[in-house]
CSV table of C-alpha atoms in Angstrom, one decimal:
chain,number,residue,atom,x,y,z
A,153,MET,CA,59.2,-24.7,-8.8
A,154,TYR,CA,61.1,-24.1,-5.6
A,155,LYS,CA,59.6,-24.6,-2.2
A,156,ILE,CA,60.9,-23.1,1.1
A,157,LYS,CA,59.4,-24.8,4.1
A,158,CYS,CA,59.1,-23.5,7.6
A,159,MET,CA,60.1,-25.8,10.5
A,160,ARG,CA,56.5,-26.5,11.2
A,161,ASN,CA,53.2,-26.2,9.3
A,162,SER,CA,52.4,-22.6,10.4
A,163,MET,CA,49.7,-20.7,8.6
A,164,PHE,CA,49.3,-16.9,8.0
A,165,ASN,CA,46.6,-14.9,6.2
A,166,GLY,CA,48.6,-12.3,4.3
A,167,ILE,CA,47.5,-9.4,6.4
A,168,VAL,CA,50.9,-7.8,7.3
A,169,GLU,CA,51.0,-6.4,10.8
A,170,GLY,CA,53.6,-3.8,10.0
A,171,THR,CA,57.3,-3.4,9.3
A,172,LEU,CA,60.4,-3.8,11.3
A,173,LYS,CA,64.2,-3.4,10.6
A,174,LEU,CA,66.8,-5.9,9.6
A,175,LEU,CA,69.6,-5.1,12.1
A,176,SER,CA,72.3,-7.3,10.9
A,177,LYS,CA,73.0,-10.3,8.8
A,178,THR,CA,76.0,-12.7,9.3
A,179,LEU,CA,76.9,-15.0,6.4
A,180,ASN,CA,78.6,-18.3,7.2
A,181,ASN,CA,79.1,-21.1,4.6
A,182,ASN,CA,76.3,-19.9,2.3
A,183,SER,CA,73.9,-19.8,5.3
A,184,CYS,CA,73.0,-16.7,7.2
A,185,VAL,CA,71.8,-15.5,10.6
A,186,MET,CA,69.5,-12.6,10.5
A,187,GLU,CA,69.0,-10.2,13.4
A,188,PHE,CA,65.7,-8.2,13.5
A,189,GLU,CA,64.4,-5.5,15.8
A,190,ARG,CA,61.7,-6.8,18.2
A,191,LEU,CA,58.9,-4.3,18.4
A,192,VAL,CA,56.6,-3.9,21.5
A,193,THR,CA,53.8,-5.6,19.5
A,194,LEU,CA,56.0,-8.9,19.4
A,195,ASP,CA,55.9,-9.3,23.2
A,196,ASP,CA,54.5,-12.8,22.8
A,197,LEU,CA,57.2,-14.0,20.4
A,198,LYS,CA,59.0,-17.1,21.7
A,199,ILE,CA,62.0,-19.1,20.8
A,200,GLY,CA,61.0,-21.8,18.4
A,201,GLY,CA,58.0,-19.7,17.3
A,202,SER,CA,57.2,-18.8,13.7
A,203,ILE,CA,57.1,-15.5,12.0
A,204,ALA,CA,56.8,-14.5,8.4
A,205,ILE,CA,59.3,-12.1,7.2
A,206,ASN,CA,58.6,-10.6,3.7
A,207,GLY,CA,56.4,-13.7,3.3
A,208,VAL,CA,59.0,-16.3,4.3
A,209,CYS,CA,58.1,-18.4,7.3
A,210,LEU,CA,61.1,-18.3,9.7
A,211,THR,CA,61.8,-19.9,13.1
A,212,VAL,CA,62.9,-17.7,15.9
A,213,THR,CA,66.2,-19.0,17.3
A,214,GLU,CA,67.2,-16.4,19.7
A,215,LEU,CA,65.4,-13.6,21.6
A,216,THR,CA,66.0,-10.6,23.7
A,217,ASN,CA,63.9,-7.8,24.8
A,218,ASP,CA,64.6,-5.6,21.7
A,219,LYS,CA,65.6,-8.0,19.0
A,220,PHE,CA,65.3,-11.6,17.6
A,221,PHE,CA,67.3,-13.9,15.4
A,222,ALA,CA,66.5,-16.3,12.7
A,223,ASP,CA,68.7,-18.9,10.9
A,224,ILE,CA,68.5,-18.8,7.1
A,225,MET,CA,69.3,-21.9,5.3
A,226,PRO,CA,71.3,-21.8,2.0
A,227,GLU,CA,68.2,-23.0,0.0
A,228,THR,CA,66.2,-20.1,1.5
A,229,LEU,CA,68.8,-17.6,0.4
A,230,ASN,CA,69.0,-19.1,-3.0
A,231,VAL,CA,65.2,-19.0,-3.8
A,232,THR,CA,63.8,-16.1,-1.9
A,233,ALA,CA,64.6,-12.5,-2.0
A,234,LEU,CA,65.9,-12.4,1.6
A,235,GLY,CA,69.4,-12.6,0.5
A,236,TYR,CA,69.1,-9.3,-1.2
A,237,LEU,CA,68.2,-7.5,2.0
A,238,ALA,CA,70.7,-5.0,3.4
A,239,THR,CA,71.2,-4.0,7.0
A,240,GLY,CA,68.7,-1.3,7.9
A,241,ASN,CA,66.1,-2.5,5.3
A,242,ALA,CA,62.5,-2.7,6.4
A,243,VAL,CA,60.7,-6.0,6.1
A,244,ASN,CA,57.0,-7.0,6.4
A,245,TYR,CA,56.1,-9.2,9.4
A,246,GLU,CA,53.2,-11.3,10.3
A,247,ARG,CA,52.9,-13.8,13.3
A,248,CYS,CA,51.2,-17.2,12.6
A,249,LEU,CA,47.5,-17.5,12.8
A,250,LYS,CA,45.7,-18.7,16.0
A,251,LEU,CA,42.9,-21.1,15.7
A,252,ASN,CA,40.2,-18.6,16.6
A,253,ALA,CA,41.7,-15.9,14.3
A,254,ARG,CA,39.5,-14.3,11.5
A,255,ILE,CA,41.0,-14.9,8.1
A,256,GLU,CA,40.9,-11.6,6.4
A,257,GLY,CA,43.2,-12.2,3.5
A,258,HIS,CA,43.8,-15.7,2.2
A,259,LEU,CA,45.7,-18.8,3.7
A,260,VAL,CA,49.4,-18.4,3.3
A,261,LYS,CA,52.0,-20.9,4.4
A,262,GLY,CA,55.3,-18.9,4.0
A,263,HIS,CA,56.6,-21.2,1.4
A,264,ILE,CA,57.9,-19.1,-1.4
A,265,ASP,CA,57.2,-20.3,-4.9
A,266,GLU,CA,59.4,-17.9,-6.8
A,267,ILE,CA,61.1,-14.5,-6.8
A,268,GLY,CA,59.3,-11.9,-9.0
A,269,VAL,CA,60.7,-8.6,-10.3
A,270,ILE,CA,58.8,-5.4,-10.4
A,271,GLU,CA,58.8,-4.1,-13.8
A,272,GLU,CA,56.7,-1.0,-13.5
A,273,ILE,CA,54.8,1.1,-11.0
A,274,TYR,CA,52.2,3.7,-11.9
A,275,ASP,CA,49.3,5.6,-10.3
A,276,GLU,CA,45.7,4.9,-11.2
A,277,GLY,CA,43.3,7.0,-9.1
A,278,ASN,CA,44.3,6.5,-5.5
A,279,ALA,CA,45.9,3.1,-6.2
A,280,LYS,CA,49.5,2.1,-7.1
A,281,ILE,CA,49.5,-0.4,-10.0
A,282,ILE,CA,52.4,-2.8,-9.9
A,283,LYS,CA,53.4,-5.0,-12.8
A,284,VAL,CA,55.5,-8.0,-11.6
A,285,SER,CA,57.4,-10.2,-14.1
A,286,ILE,CA,57.3,-14.0,-13.5
A,287,SER,CA,58.4,-17.3,-15.0
A,288,GLU,CA,56.2,-19.7,-16.8
A,289,ASN,CA,56.4,-22.0,-13.7
A,290,ILE,CA,53.7,-20.1,-11.8
A,291,GLN,CA,51.7,-18.6,-14.6
A,292,PRO,CA,49.2,-21.5,-14.7
A,293,TYR,CA,48.2,-20.7,-11.1
A,294,LEU,CA,47.4,-17.1,-11.7
A,295,ILE,CA,44.0,-15.8,-12.7
A,296,LYS,CA,42.2,-12.5,-12.8
A,297,LYS,CA,40.7,-11.7,-9.4
A,298,GLY,CA,42.6,-14.5,-7.9
A,299,SER,CA,45.0,-14.2,-4.9
A,300,ILE,CA,48.7,-14.0,-4.6
A,301,ALA,CA,51.0,-13.2,-1.6
A,302,ILE,CA,53.7,-10.6,-2.5
A,303,ASP,CA,56.3,-10.2,0.3
A,304,GLY,CA,53.6,-11.8,2.5
A,305,MET,CA,50.8,-9.4,1.5
A,306,SER,CA,47.6,-11.0,0.3
A,307,ILE,CA,46.8,-9.2,-2.9
A,308,THR,CA,44.1,-9.6,-5.5
A,309,ILE,CA,45.4,-9.9,-9.1
A,310,ILE,CA,44.1,-7.4,-11.6
A,311,SER,CA,45.3,-8.9,-14.8
A,312,VAL,CA,47.6,-11.8,-16.0
A,313,GLY,CA,49.7,-11.5,-19.2
A,314,ASN,CA,52.6,-13.4,-20.8
A,315,LYS,CA,55.0,-13.9,-17.9
A,316,TYR,CA,53.7,-11.1,-15.8
A,317,PHE,CA,50.7,-10.0,-13.7
A,318,THR,CA,49.4,-6.7,-12.3
A,319,VAL,CA,48.0,-5.8,-8.8
A,320,GLY,CA,46.7,-2.6,-7.2
A,321,LEU,CA,47.7,-1.3,-3.8
A,322,ILE,CA,45.7,1.1,-1.8
A,323,PRO,CA,47.4,3.9,0.1
A,324,HIS,CA,47.0,2.2,3.5
A,325,THR,CA,49.0,-0.9,2.1
A,326,VAL,CA,51.7,1.2,0.6
A,327,LYS,CA,52.1,3.3,3.8
A,328,ASN,CA,52.2,0.4,6.2
A,329,THR,CA,54.3,-2.2,4.3
A,330,VAL,CA,57.5,-2.4,2.4
A,331,ALA,CA,55.5,-1.5,-0.7
A,332,ARG,CA,56.4,2.0,0.1
A,333,VAL,CA,60.0,1.5,-1.1
A,334,TYR,CA,59.0,-0.6,-4.1
A,335,LYS,CA,60.5,0.5,-7.5
A,336,ALA,CA,61.3,-0.9,-10.9
A,337,GLY,CA,63.8,-3.8,-10.4
A,338,THR,CA,62.8,-4.7,-6.8
A,339,LYS,CA,62.8,-8.4,-6.2
A,340,VAL,CA,59.8,-9.6,-4.3
A,341,ASN,CA,58.8,-13.1,-2.8
A,342,LEU,CA,55.8,-14.7,-4.4
A,343,GLU,CA,53.5,-17.4,-3.0
A,344,VAL,CA,50.7,-18.5,-5.2
A,345,ASP,CA,47.3,-19.7,-3.8
A,346,ASP,CA,47.4,-23.4,-2.8
A,347,MET,CA,43.9,-23.9,-4.0
A,348,ALA,CA,45.0,-22.9,-7.6
A,349,LYS,CA,47.9,-25.5,-7.4
A,350,TYR,CA,45.6,-28.2,-6.2
A,351,MET,CA,43.1,-27.5,-9.0
A,352,TRP,CA,45.9,-27.4,-11.6
A,353,ASN,CA,47.4,-30.7,-10.4
A,354,PHE,CA,43.9,-32.3,-10.4
A,355,MET,CA,43.4,-31.2,-14.0
A,356,GLN,CA,46.8,-32.3,-15.1
A,357,ASN,CA,46.5,-35.8,-13.5
A,358,ASN,CA,42.8,-36.5,-14.3
A,359,LEU,CA,41.0,-34.4,-16.8
A,360,LEU,CA,43.8,-33.4,-19.2
A,361,SER,CA,45.5,-36.9,-19.1
A,362,LYS,CA,42.2,-38.7,-19.9
A,363,ALA,CA,41.4,-36.3,-22.7
A,364,GLY,CA,44.7,-37.1,-24.3
């Protein structure tokens, strides 16, 4: 399992604040500098501050009144879906939590575990049901009614199958996030719930090893 770490231990809660545009991307020796539009809601953004872009925790390296920049390491390009973004694409954003913030999703670190691929999208009542293919690496951490972050969105899992899971998105989520452009084949950033990883690790190191 690959892990992408932010420059500091920032925390998010998977409640996307909105979307903004990728204005440009400049590749240099397998790394990248990305330029994003700075919305008026980001007036408190600072150089050195953290922001989650499609669920990936990035550090702001340069800032103007209407845009900001972030350096993307080669490893980040390799193991997240950021490298697939094109100029003009919309991205989800969320600023890091403050200590007195209400946690309305689940705790998210912006450390991507895997790139998932959307296999299928279909309507069920007012919801969009999304089927996402995954590898066996993260499957042990997924359970029905558990949480997962998809492109930074805290979502409840509906079902888990052999190398896939499904989630449902309400109209508000679809309208106000990058989910509005999802289609079969779209690559998405996935971060599993840390609690599931801790529990699985405990079982592997203690319960299952002793049973064997």
